[in-house]
C-alpha cells in the first residue's frame, strides 16, 4: 500500500465522516425547527385560552357584583330596614308639622 492509496483512503473516510456529520446536523436542525414550530403553536393556543378565561373571569366578577348588590337590596326588603327608616322619617316630619299646628292654633274660649 502506497502513501497515495493510504491518503486516498484517509481522505475518503474523512469525507464520509464529514458528510455524515453534515447530514446529522441538517436532520437535527430540521427536528429542532419542527419542535420549535409545535411549541410556538402550543404557546399561541394557550395564550388564546388564557385570554378567553380572563374575559370569562371578568364577566363572572361583574355578575357576582350585580348579584351581591341585588342580594343586599332584597335583604333590606326582607328585613324591612329601608321601610322602617322611611316610616320613621315620615312620622318625624308629620309630628313636627302637627306640633307646629298645635302651637299656632288659636285658643277657643
Short mmCIF file of N, CA and C in Angstrom, two decimals:
data_model
loop_
_atom_site.label_atom_id
_atom_site.label_comp_id
_atom_site.label_asym_id
_atom_site.label_seq_id
_atom_site.Cartn_x
_atom_site.Cartn_y
_atom_site.Cartn_z
N UNK A 1 0.84 -1.15 0.00
CA UNK A 1 0.00 0.00 0.00
C UNK A 1 0.90 1.24 0.00
N UNK A 2 0.61 2.07 -0.94
CA UNK A 2 1.45 3.26 -1.08
C UNK A 2 0.87 4.37 -0.25
N UNK A 3 1.64 5.37 -0.14
CA UNK A 3 1.23 6.54 0.63
C UNK A 3 0.05 7.23 -0.03
N UNK A 4 0.03 7.24 -1.35
CA UNK A 4 -1.07 7.86 -2.07
C UNK A 4 -2.36 7.09 -1.85
N UNK A 5 -2.32 5.78 -1.80
CA UNK A 5 -3.50 4.97 -1.54
C UNK A 5 -4.00 5.22 -0.12
N UNK A 6 -3.04 5.23 0.79
CA UNK A 6 -3.39 5.47 2.19
C UNK A 6 -4.04 6.87 2.34
N UNK A 7 -3.50 7.86 1.67
CA UNK A 7 -4.05 9.22 1.73
C UNK A 7 -5.43 9.25 1.10
N UNK A 8 -5.64 8.50 0.04
CA UNK A 8 -6.95 8.44 -0.60
C UNK A 8 -7.98 7.83 0.32
N UNK A 9 -7.58 6.73 0.97
CA UNK A 9 -8.49 6.12 1.94
C UNK A 9 -8.80 7.07 3.10
N UNK A 10 -7.80 7.73 3.62
CA UNK A 10 -7.99 8.66 4.74
C UNK A 10 -8.88 9.82 4.32
N UNK A 11 -8.63 10.37 3.12
CA UNK A 11 -9.44 11.48 2.63
C UNK A 11 -10.88 11.02 2.42
N UNK A 12 -11.06 9.83 1.87
CA UNK A 12 -12.41 9.29 1.66
C UNK A 12 -13.14 9.08 2.97
N UNK A 13 -12.41 8.56 3.96
CA UNK A 13 -13.03 8.34 5.28
C UNK A 13 -13.43 9.67 5.91
N UNK A 14 -12.53 10.65 5.81
CA UNK A 14 -12.84 11.97 6.37
C UNK A 14 -14.02 12.60 5.64
N UNK A 15 -14.06 12.44 4.32
CA UNK A 15 -15.18 12.99 3.56
C UNK A 15 -16.49 12.33 3.95
N UNK A 16 -16.44 11.00 4.15
CA UNK A 16 -17.64 10.28 4.57
C UNK A 16 -18.09 10.73 5.96
N UNK A 17 -17.15 10.83 6.88
CA UNK A 17 -17.48 11.29 8.24
C UNK A 17 -18.03 12.71 8.19
N UNK A 18 -17.42 13.56 7.37
CA UNK A 18 -17.91 14.93 7.24
C UNK A 18 -19.31 14.97 6.67
N UNK A 19 -19.57 14.16 5.66
CA UNK A 19 -20.91 14.11 5.06
C UNK A 19 -21.94 13.61 6.06
N UNK A 20 -21.56 12.57 6.83
CA UNK A 20 -22.47 12.05 7.86
C UNK A 20 -22.72 13.10 8.94
N UNK A 21 -21.67 13.82 9.33
CA UNK A 21 -21.83 14.87 10.35
C UNK A 21 -22.73 15.98 9.81
N UNK A 22 -22.55 16.36 8.57
CA UNK A 22 -23.39 17.41 7.98
C UNK A 22 -24.84 16.95 7.89
N UNK A 23 -25.04 15.67 7.52
CA UNK A 23 -26.40 15.14 7.46
C UNK A 23 -27.04 15.12 8.84
N UNK A 24 -26.26 14.73 9.85
CA UNK A 24 -26.77 14.72 11.23
C UNK A 24 -27.17 16.13 11.67
N UNK A 25 -26.31 17.10 11.38
CA UNK A 25 -26.60 18.48 11.75
C UNK A 25 -27.86 18.96 11.03
N UNK A 26 -28.00 18.63 9.76
CA UNK A 26 -29.16 19.03 8.98
C UNK A 26 -30.44 18.41 9.55
N UNK A 27 -30.41 17.10 9.85
CA UNK A 27 -31.58 16.42 10.39
C UNK A 27 -31.92 16.98 11.77
N UNK A 28 -30.89 17.17 12.59
CA UNK A 28 -31.12 17.69 13.94
C UNK A 28 -31.71 19.11 13.88
N UNK A 29 -31.23 19.93 12.97
CA UNK A 29 -31.75 21.29 12.80
C UNK A 29 -33.20 21.25 12.35
N UNK A 30 -33.52 20.35 11.45
CA UNK A 30 -34.90 20.22 10.97
C UNK A 30 -35.83 19.79 12.11
N UNK A 31 -35.37 18.84 12.90
CA UNK A 31 -36.18 18.37 14.04
C UNK A 31 -36.37 19.50 15.05
N UNK A 32 -35.30 20.24 15.32
CA UNK A 32 -35.40 21.35 16.27
C UNK A 32 -36.36 22.43 15.75
N UNK A 33 -36.32 22.71 14.45
CA UNK A 33 -37.23 23.69 13.87
C UNK A 33 -38.68 23.23 13.97
N UNK A 34 -38.91 21.96 13.69
CA UNK A 34 -40.27 21.42 13.79
C UNK A 34 -40.76 21.47 15.24
N UNK A 35 -39.88 21.12 16.16
CA UNK A 35 -40.24 21.17 17.59
C UNK A 35 -40.55 22.61 18.00
N UNK A 36 -39.75 23.55 17.53
CA UNK A 36 -40.00 24.96 17.86
C UNK A 36 -41.34 25.42 17.30
N UNK A 37 -41.68 25.01 16.09
CA UNK A 37 -42.97 25.37 15.50
C UNK A 37 -44.13 24.78 16.30
N UNK A 38 -43.97 23.54 16.73
CA UNK A 38 -45.02 22.89 17.53
C UNK A 38 -45.21 23.65 18.84
N UNK A 39 -44.10 23.99 19.51
CA UNK A 39 -44.20 24.71 20.78
C UNK A 39 -44.74 26.11 20.58
N UNK A 40 -44.40 26.74 19.46
CA UNK A 40 -44.93 28.07 19.18
C UNK A 40 -46.44 28.00 19.00
N UNK A 41 -46.91 27.01 18.26
CA UNK A 41 -48.35 26.83 18.09
C UNK A 41 -49.05 26.55 19.41
N UNK A 42 -48.41 25.72 20.23
CA UNK A 42 -48.98 25.40 21.55
C UNK A 42 -49.04 26.64 22.43
N UNK A 43 -48.00 27.45 22.39
CA UNK A 43 -47.98 28.69 23.19
C UNK A 43 -49.08 29.65 22.73
N UNK A 44 -49.28 29.76 21.44
CA UNK A 44 -50.34 30.64 20.92
C UNK A 44 -51.71 30.13 21.35
N UNK A 45 -51.89 28.80 21.31
CA UNK A 45 -53.18 28.23 21.73
C UNK A 45 -53.42 28.47 23.21
N UNK A 46 -52.38 28.32 24.03
CA UNK A 46 -52.53 28.54 25.47
C UNK A 46 -52.80 30.02 25.77
N UNK A 47 -52.17 30.92 25.01
CA UNK A 47 -52.43 32.34 25.22
C UNK A 47 -53.87 32.68 24.86
N UNK A 48 -54.36 32.13 23.75
CA UNK A 48 -55.75 32.37 23.37
C UNK A 48 -56.69 31.83 24.43
N UNK A 49 -56.40 30.66 24.96
CA UNK A 49 -57.22 30.08 26.03
C UNK A 49 -57.18 30.96 27.27
N UNK A 50 -56.00 31.44 27.62
CA UNK A 50 -55.87 32.31 28.80
C UNK A 50 -56.66 33.61 28.61
N UNK A 51 -56.62 34.15 27.40
CA UNK A 51 -57.39 35.37 27.11
C UNK A 51 -58.89 35.12 27.25
N UNK A 52 -59.36 33.96 26.75
CA UNK A 52 -60.78 33.63 26.89
C UNK A 52 -61.15 33.45 28.36
N UNK A 53 -60.29 32.77 29.11
CA UNK A 53 -60.58 32.57 30.54
C UNK A 53 -60.58 33.89 31.30
N UNK A 54 -59.69 34.80 30.92
CA UNK A 54 -59.65 36.10 31.58
C UNK A 54 -60.94 36.89 31.30
N UNK A 55 -61.40 36.83 30.06
CA UNK A 55 -62.65 37.52 29.72
C UNK A 55 -63.82 36.91 30.48
N UNK A 56 -63.86 35.59 30.58
CA UNK A 56 -64.93 34.93 31.32
C UNK A 56 -64.87 35.28 32.79
N UNK A 57 -63.65 35.36 33.34
CA UNK A 57 -63.50 35.71 34.75
C UNK A 57 -63.99 37.13 35.01
N UNK A 58 -63.65 38.06 34.12
CA UNK A 58 -64.13 39.44 34.28
C UNK A 58 -65.65 39.49 34.21
N UNK A 59 -66.24 38.73 33.29
CA UNK A 59 -67.70 38.69 33.18
C UNK A 59 -68.32 38.12 34.46
N UNK A 60 -67.72 37.06 34.98
CA UNK A 60 -68.24 36.46 36.21
C UNK A 60 -68.11 37.40 37.40
N UNK A 61 -67.00 38.13 37.47
CA UNK A 61 -66.83 39.10 38.56
C UNK A 61 -67.91 40.18 38.49
N UNK A 62 -68.21 40.64 37.30
CA UNK A 62 -69.28 41.63 37.14
C UNK A 62 -70.63 41.08 37.55
N UNK A 63 -70.90 39.83 37.14
CA UNK A 63 -72.17 39.21 37.51
C UNK A 63 -72.26 39.02 39.02
N UNK A 64 -71.16 38.62 39.66
CA UNK A 64 -71.17 38.44 41.11
C UNK A 64 -71.43 39.77 41.80
N UNK A 65 -70.81 40.85 41.31
CA UNK A 65 -71.02 42.16 41.92
C UNK A 65 -72.49 42.58 41.80
N UNK A 66 -73.08 42.35 40.62
CA UNK A 66 -74.50 42.69 40.45
C UNK A 66 -75.38 41.83 41.37
N UNK A 67 -75.07 40.54 41.48
CA UNK A 67 -75.86 39.66 42.35
C UNK A 67 -75.73 40.06 43.82
N UNK A 68 -74.53 40.47 44.23
CA UNK A 68 -74.35 40.90 45.61
C UNK A 68 -75.16 42.17 45.89
N UNK A 69 -75.17 43.10 44.94
CA UNK A 69 -75.97 44.33 45.12
C UNK A 69 -77.45 43.99 45.20
N UNK A 70 -77.90 43.12 44.32
CA UNK A 70 -79.31 42.71 44.34
C UNK A 70 -79.63 41.98 45.64
N UNK A 71 -78.71 41.17 46.11
CA UNK A 71 -78.91 40.44 47.36
C UNK A 71 -79.04 41.40 48.54
N UNK A 72 -78.19 42.46 48.57
CA UNK A 72 -78.30 43.46 49.63
C UNK A 72 -79.65 44.15 49.58
N UNK A 73 -80.10 44.49 48.37
CA UNK A 73 -81.40 45.15 48.21
C UNK A 73 -82.52 44.24 48.69
N UNK A 74 -82.48 43.00 48.27
CA UNK A 74 -83.52 42.05 48.70
C UNK A 74 -83.47 41.81 50.20
N UNK A 75 -82.28 41.76 50.75
CA UNK A 75 -82.14 41.58 52.20
C UNK A 75 -82.75 42.76 52.94
N UNK A 76 -82.52 43.97 52.42
CA UNK A 76 -83.12 45.16 53.04
C UNK A 76 -84.64 45.09 52.96
N UNK A 77 -85.16 44.62 51.83
CA UNK A 77 -86.62 44.50 51.70
C UNK A 77 -87.18 43.46 52.67
N UNK A 78 -86.48 42.36 52.81
CA UNK A 78 -86.97 41.30 53.69
C UNK A 78 -86.92 41.73 55.15
N UNK A 79 -85.84 42.36 55.55
CA UNK A 79 -85.73 42.76 56.95
C UNK A 79 -86.53 44.02 57.23
N UNK A 80 -86.91 44.78 56.21
CA UNK A 80 -87.73 45.96 56.40
C UNK A 80 -86.96 47.17 56.88
N UNK A 81 -85.65 47.12 56.86
CA UNK A 81 -84.87 48.24 57.36
C UNK A 81 -85.13 49.52 56.56
N UNK A 82 -85.21 49.39 55.26
CA UNK A 82 -85.46 50.58 54.44
C UNK A 82 -86.85 51.12 54.70
N UNK A 83 -87.83 50.25 54.82
CA UNK A 83 -89.20 50.68 55.08
C UNK A 83 -89.32 51.33 56.45
N UNK A 84 -88.64 50.75 57.42
CA UNK A 84 -88.69 51.31 58.78
C UNK A 84 -88.05 52.70 58.79
N UNK A 85 -86.93 52.86 58.12
CA UNK A 85 -86.26 54.17 58.07
C UNK A 85 -87.14 55.19 57.36
N UNK A 86 -87.79 54.78 56.29
CA UNK A 86 -88.69 55.69 55.56
C UNK A 86 -89.88 56.06 56.43
N UNK A 87 -90.47 55.08 57.12
CA UNK A 87 -91.61 55.33 58.00
C UNK A 87 -91.22 56.26 59.15
N UNK A 88 -90.03 56.07 59.69
CA UNK A 88 -89.55 56.92 60.78
C UNK A 88 -89.43 58.37 60.30
N UNK A 89 -88.89 58.56 59.11
CA UNK A 89 -88.74 59.91 58.56
C UNK A 89 -90.11 60.56 58.37
N UNK A 90 -91.10 59.80 57.89
CA UNK A 90 -92.45 60.34 57.69
C UNK A 90 -93.09 60.69 59.03
N UNK A 91 -92.95 59.82 60.02
CA UNK A 91 -93.55 60.07 61.34
C UNK A 91 -92.94 61.30 61.97
N UNK A 92 -91.62 61.44 61.89
CA UNK A 92 -90.96 62.61 62.48
C UNK A 92 -91.44 63.89 61.79
N UNK A 93 -91.52 63.85 60.45
CA UNK A 93 -91.97 65.04 59.72
C UNK A 93 -93.41 65.39 60.08
N UNK A 94 -94.28 64.39 60.14
CA UNK A 94 -95.69 64.64 60.49
C UNK A 94 -95.80 65.14 61.93
N UNK A 95 -95.00 64.60 62.83
CA UNK A 95 -95.05 65.04 64.23
C UNK A 95 -94.63 66.50 64.34
N UNK A 96 -93.60 66.87 63.62
CA UNK A 96 -93.16 68.27 63.65
C UNK A 96 -94.24 69.19 63.08
N UNK A 97 -94.88 68.75 62.02
CA UNK A 97 -95.94 69.55 61.41
C UNK A 97 -97.12 69.70 62.36
N UNK A 98 -97.53 68.61 63.00
CA UNK A 98 -98.64 68.69 63.96
C UNK A 98 -98.29 69.55 65.16
N UNK A 99 -97.07 69.41 65.63
CA UNK A 99 -96.64 70.22 66.79
C UNK A 99 -96.70 71.70 66.45
N UNK A 100 -96.24 72.05 65.25
CA UNK A 100 -96.27 73.46 64.87
C UNK A 100 -97.71 73.94 64.69
N UNK A 101 -98.61 73.09 64.18
CA UNK A 101 -100.01 73.49 64.04
C UNK A 101 -100.67 73.68 65.41
N UNK A 102 -100.34 72.84 66.34
CA UNK A 102 -100.93 72.95 67.68
C UNK A 102 -100.45 74.23 68.35
N UNK A 103 -99.17 74.55 68.20
CA UNK A 103 -98.64 75.75 68.83
C UNK A 103 -99.22 77.02 68.23
N UNK A 104 -99.54 77.01 66.97
CA UNK A 104 -100.04 78.22 66.29
C UNK A 104 -101.57 78.28 66.24
N UNK A 105 -102.24 77.26 66.70
CA UNK A 105 -103.70 77.25 66.63
C UNK A 105 -104.26 78.26 67.64
N UNK A 106 -105.35 78.95 67.25
CA UNK A 106 -105.96 79.90 68.21
C UNK A 106 -106.65 79.11 69.32
N UNK A 107 -106.65 79.66 70.46
CA UNK A 107 -107.24 79.03 71.62
C UNK A 107 -108.74 79.40 71.62
N UNK A 108 -109.57 78.37 71.75
CA UNK A 108 -111.01 78.61 71.75
C UNK A 108 -111.45 78.91 73.17
N UNK A 109 -112.27 79.94 73.36
CA UNK A 109 -112.73 80.31 74.70
C UNK A 109 -114.16 80.02 74.88
#
